[in-house]
Coordinates of C-alpha atoms in Angstrom, one line a residue:
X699 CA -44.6 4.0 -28.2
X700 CA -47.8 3.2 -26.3
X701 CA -48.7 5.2 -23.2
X702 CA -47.6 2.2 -21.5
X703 CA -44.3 2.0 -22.8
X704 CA -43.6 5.4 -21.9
X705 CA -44.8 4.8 -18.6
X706 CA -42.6 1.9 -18.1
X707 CA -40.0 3.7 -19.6
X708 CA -40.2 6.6 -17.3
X709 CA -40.3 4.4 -14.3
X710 CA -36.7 2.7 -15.6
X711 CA -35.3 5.9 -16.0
X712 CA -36.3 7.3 -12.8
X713 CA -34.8 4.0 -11.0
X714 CA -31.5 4.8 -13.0
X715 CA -31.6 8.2 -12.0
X716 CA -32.3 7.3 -8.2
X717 CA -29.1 4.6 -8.1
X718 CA -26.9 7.0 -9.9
X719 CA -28.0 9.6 -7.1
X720 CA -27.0 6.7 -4.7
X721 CA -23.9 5.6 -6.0
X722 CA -22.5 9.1 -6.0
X723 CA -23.7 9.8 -2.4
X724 CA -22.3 6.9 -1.5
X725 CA -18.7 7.7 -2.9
X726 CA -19.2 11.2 -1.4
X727 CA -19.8 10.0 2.1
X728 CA -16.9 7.2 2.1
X729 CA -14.6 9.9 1.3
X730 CA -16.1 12.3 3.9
X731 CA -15.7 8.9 6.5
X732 CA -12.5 8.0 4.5
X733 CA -10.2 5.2 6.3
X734 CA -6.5 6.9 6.5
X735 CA -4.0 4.8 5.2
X736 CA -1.1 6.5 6.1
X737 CA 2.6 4.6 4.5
X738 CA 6.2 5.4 5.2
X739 CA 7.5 6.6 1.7
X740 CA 6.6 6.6 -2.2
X741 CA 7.5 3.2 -2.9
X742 CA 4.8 2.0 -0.5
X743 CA 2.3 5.0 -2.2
X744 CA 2.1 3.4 -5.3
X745 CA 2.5 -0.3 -4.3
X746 CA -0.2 -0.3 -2.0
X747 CA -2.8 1.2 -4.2
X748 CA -2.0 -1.8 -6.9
X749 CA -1.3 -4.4 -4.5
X750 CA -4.7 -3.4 -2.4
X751 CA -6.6 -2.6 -5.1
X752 CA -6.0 -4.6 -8.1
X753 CA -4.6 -7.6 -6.4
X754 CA -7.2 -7.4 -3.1
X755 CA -10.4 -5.9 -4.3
X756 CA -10.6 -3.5 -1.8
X757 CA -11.7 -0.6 -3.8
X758 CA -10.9 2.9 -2.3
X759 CA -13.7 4.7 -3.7
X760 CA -16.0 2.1 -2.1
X761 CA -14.2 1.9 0.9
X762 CA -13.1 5.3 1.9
X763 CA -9.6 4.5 1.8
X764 CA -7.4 7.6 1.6
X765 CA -3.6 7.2 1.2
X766 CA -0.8 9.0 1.8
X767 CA 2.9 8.8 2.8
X768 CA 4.3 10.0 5.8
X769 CA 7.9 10.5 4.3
X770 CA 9.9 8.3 6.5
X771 CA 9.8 6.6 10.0
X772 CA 11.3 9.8 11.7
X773 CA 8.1 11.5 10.9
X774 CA 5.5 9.0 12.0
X775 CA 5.1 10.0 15.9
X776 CA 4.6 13.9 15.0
X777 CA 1.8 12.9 12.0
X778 CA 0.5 10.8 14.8
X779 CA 0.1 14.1 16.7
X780 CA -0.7 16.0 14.2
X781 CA -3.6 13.9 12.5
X782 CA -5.5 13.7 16.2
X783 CA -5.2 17.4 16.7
X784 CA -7.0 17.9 13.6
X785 CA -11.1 18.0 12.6
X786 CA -10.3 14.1 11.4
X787 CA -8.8 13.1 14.6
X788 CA -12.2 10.4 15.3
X789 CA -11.5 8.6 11.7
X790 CA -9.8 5.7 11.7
X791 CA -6.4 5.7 10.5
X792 CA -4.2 2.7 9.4
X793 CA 0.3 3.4 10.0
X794 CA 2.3 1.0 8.4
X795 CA 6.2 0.8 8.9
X796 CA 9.0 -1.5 9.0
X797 CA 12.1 -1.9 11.2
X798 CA 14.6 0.8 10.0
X799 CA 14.3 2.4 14.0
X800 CA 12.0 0.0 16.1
X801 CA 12.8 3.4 18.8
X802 CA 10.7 6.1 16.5
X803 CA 7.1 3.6 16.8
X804 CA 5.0 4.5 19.3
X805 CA 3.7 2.2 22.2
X806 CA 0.5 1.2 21.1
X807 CA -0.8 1.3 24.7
X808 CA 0.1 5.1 24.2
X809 CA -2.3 5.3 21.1
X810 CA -6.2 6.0 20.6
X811 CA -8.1 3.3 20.1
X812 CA -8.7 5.2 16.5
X813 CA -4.8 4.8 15.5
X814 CA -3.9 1.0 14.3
X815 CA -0.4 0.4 13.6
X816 CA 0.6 -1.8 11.2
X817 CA 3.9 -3.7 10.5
X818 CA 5.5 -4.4 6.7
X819 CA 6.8 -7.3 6.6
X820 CA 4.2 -8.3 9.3
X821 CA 6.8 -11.4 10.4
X822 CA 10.2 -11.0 10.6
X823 CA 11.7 -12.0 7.0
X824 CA 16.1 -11.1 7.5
X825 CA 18.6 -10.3 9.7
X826 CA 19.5 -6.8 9.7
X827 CA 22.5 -5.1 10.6
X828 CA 22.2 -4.3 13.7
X829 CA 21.6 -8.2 14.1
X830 CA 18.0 -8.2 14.9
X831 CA 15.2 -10.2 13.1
X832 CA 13.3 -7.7 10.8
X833 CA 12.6 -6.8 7.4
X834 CA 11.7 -3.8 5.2
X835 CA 8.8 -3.2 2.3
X836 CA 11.4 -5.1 -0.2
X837 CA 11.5 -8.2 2.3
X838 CA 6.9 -8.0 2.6
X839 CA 7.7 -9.7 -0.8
X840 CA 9.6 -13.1 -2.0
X841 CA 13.4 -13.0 -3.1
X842 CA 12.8 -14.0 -6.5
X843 CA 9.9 -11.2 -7.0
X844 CA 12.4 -8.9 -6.0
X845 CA 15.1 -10.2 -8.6
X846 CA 12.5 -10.1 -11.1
X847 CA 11.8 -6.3 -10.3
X848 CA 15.3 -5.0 -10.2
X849 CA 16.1 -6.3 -13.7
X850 CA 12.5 -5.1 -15.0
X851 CA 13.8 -1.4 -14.1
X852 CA 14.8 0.9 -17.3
X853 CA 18.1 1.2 -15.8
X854 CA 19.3 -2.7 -15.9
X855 CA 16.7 -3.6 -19.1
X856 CA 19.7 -0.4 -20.5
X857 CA 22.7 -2.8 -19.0
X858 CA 22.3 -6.1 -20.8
X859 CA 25.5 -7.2 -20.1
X860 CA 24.4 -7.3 -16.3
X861 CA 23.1 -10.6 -15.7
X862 CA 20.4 -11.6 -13.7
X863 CA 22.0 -15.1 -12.8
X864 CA 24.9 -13.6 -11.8
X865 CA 22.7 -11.6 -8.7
X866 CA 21.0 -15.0 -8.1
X867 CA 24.3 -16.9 -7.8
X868 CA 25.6 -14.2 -5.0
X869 CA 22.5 -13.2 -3.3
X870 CA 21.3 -14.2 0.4
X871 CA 17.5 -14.1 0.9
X872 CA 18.3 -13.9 4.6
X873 CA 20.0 -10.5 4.5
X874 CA 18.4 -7.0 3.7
X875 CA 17.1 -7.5 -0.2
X876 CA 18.0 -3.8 -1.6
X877 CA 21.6 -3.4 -0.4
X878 CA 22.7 -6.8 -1.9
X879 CA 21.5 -5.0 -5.4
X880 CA 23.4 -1.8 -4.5
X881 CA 26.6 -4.3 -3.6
X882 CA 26.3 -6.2 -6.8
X883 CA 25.7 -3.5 -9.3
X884 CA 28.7 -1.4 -7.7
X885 CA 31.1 -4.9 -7.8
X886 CA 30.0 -4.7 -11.8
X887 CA 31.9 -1.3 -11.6
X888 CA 28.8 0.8 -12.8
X889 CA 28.6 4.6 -12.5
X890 CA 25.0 4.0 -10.8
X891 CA 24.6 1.5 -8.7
X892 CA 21.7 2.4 -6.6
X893 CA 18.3 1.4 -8.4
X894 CA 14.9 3.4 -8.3
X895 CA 12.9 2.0 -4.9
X896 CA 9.7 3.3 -6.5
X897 CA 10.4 1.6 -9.8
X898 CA 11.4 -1.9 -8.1
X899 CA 8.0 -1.3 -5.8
X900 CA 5.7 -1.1 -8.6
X901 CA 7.1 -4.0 -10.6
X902 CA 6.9 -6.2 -7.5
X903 CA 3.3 -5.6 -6.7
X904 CA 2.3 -5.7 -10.3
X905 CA 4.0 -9.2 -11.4
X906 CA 3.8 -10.6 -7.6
X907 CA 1.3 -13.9 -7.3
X908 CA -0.5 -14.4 -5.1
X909 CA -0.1 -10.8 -3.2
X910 CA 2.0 -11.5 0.0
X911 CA 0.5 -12.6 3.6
X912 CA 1.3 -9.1 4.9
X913 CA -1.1 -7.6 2.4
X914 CA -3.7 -9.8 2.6
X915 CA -3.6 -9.4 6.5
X916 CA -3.4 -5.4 5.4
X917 CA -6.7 -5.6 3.1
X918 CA -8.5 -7.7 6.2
X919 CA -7.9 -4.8 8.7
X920 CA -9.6 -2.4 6.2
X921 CA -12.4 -5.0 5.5
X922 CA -12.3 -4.8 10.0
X923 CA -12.4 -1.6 10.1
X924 CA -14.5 -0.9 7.8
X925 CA -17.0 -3.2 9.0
X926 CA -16.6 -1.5 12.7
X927 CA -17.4 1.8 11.4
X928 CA -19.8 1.6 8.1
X929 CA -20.4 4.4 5.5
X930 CA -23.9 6.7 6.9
X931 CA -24.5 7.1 3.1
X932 CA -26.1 11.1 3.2
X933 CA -28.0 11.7 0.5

């Protein structure tokens, strides 16, 4: 090698060196100014991440996206409190939930401007029992994805004898999705009857296409907010 092949050389190496030294300070300070994603239970956990991520392209390394569940709507005033008495009470932080108890949501007047709230389904899909317009995570999705997933779980791929036209020939895509599958499998006089939510989740936001409205409008608030408050890459 020719002394000025190795100087070329070392000048590559030292511009690999320096991006490498970026690209981990960059990671490093998303995380630090990390975008809470805060969900209401597993099934949303999981789903999100693929649905966001795989579906979306919004990558949670790049973006500082940190998620977590918040175990259930009666929870999600006192994280609320809890997150903004903390040392990350300036970052922004995303709380989606749906309309199991419309009462348990704050006002949003009574929020910081740091705290966006964020509805799944974003539009009313079903009426639920109490007669209102509404929806759940099931509903953020079309009735046939949903089919699909229940009858991709272990439990009913086990049950051949189950079929899935059967469910389609009963089932109302304007009522609540997930207790029409609890109905049917415990009319088919099975000792289980209630399928895994997680399970149905992630089969529905890995075979859904395209990814539903509400999660594109979900992946554009990040983009938003992301773009409100950029990454101060420290190096």
């Amino acid at each position: 090698m020719s002394d000025f092949e190795r100087i070329q050389y070392g000048v590559i190496q030292d511009q690999l060196c320096e991006e490498m030294r970026w690209d981990a300070a960059s990671r490093e300070s998303a995380l630090e100014q990390c975008i809470y994603l805060f969900v209401e239970g597993e099934s949303e956990e999981g789903a999100f991440r693929i649905l966001l991520e795989e579906g979306l392209g919004i990558n949670f390394s790049d973006y500082g996206v940190v998620i977590a569940n918040y175990n259930g709507i009666g929870n999600l005033k006192h994280v609320i409190r809890i997150m903004n008495q903390t040392l990350s009470h300036d970052r922004p932080m995303i709380f989606t939930f749906d309309d199991d108890d419309p009462s348990k949501v704050p006002a949003k007047n009574t929020l910081p401007s740091n705290v966006h709230l964020f509805k799944v389904p974003c539009t009313p899909t079903v009426t639920l029992s109490n007669g209102l317009q509404g929806g759940s995570f099931e509903e953020s999705f079309k009735s046939c994805d949903f089919i699909d997933a229940c009858f991709e779980t272990n439990f009913l791929k086990a049950n051949p004898q189950i079929f899935k036209q059967s469910f389609i020939n009963v089932f109302d895509k304007t009522k609540p999705f997930y207790a029409q599958i609890v109905k049917f499998l415990k009319a088919q006089g099975l000792s289980i009857y209630t399928l895994s939510k997680p399970e149905i989740a992630e089969n529905m936001a890995v075979s859904c296409t395209p990814e539903p409205g509400t999660y594109v409008k979900l992946a554009d608030l990040i983009q938003q907010i992301r773009t409100q408050n950029p990454v101060k890459v420290k190096i």
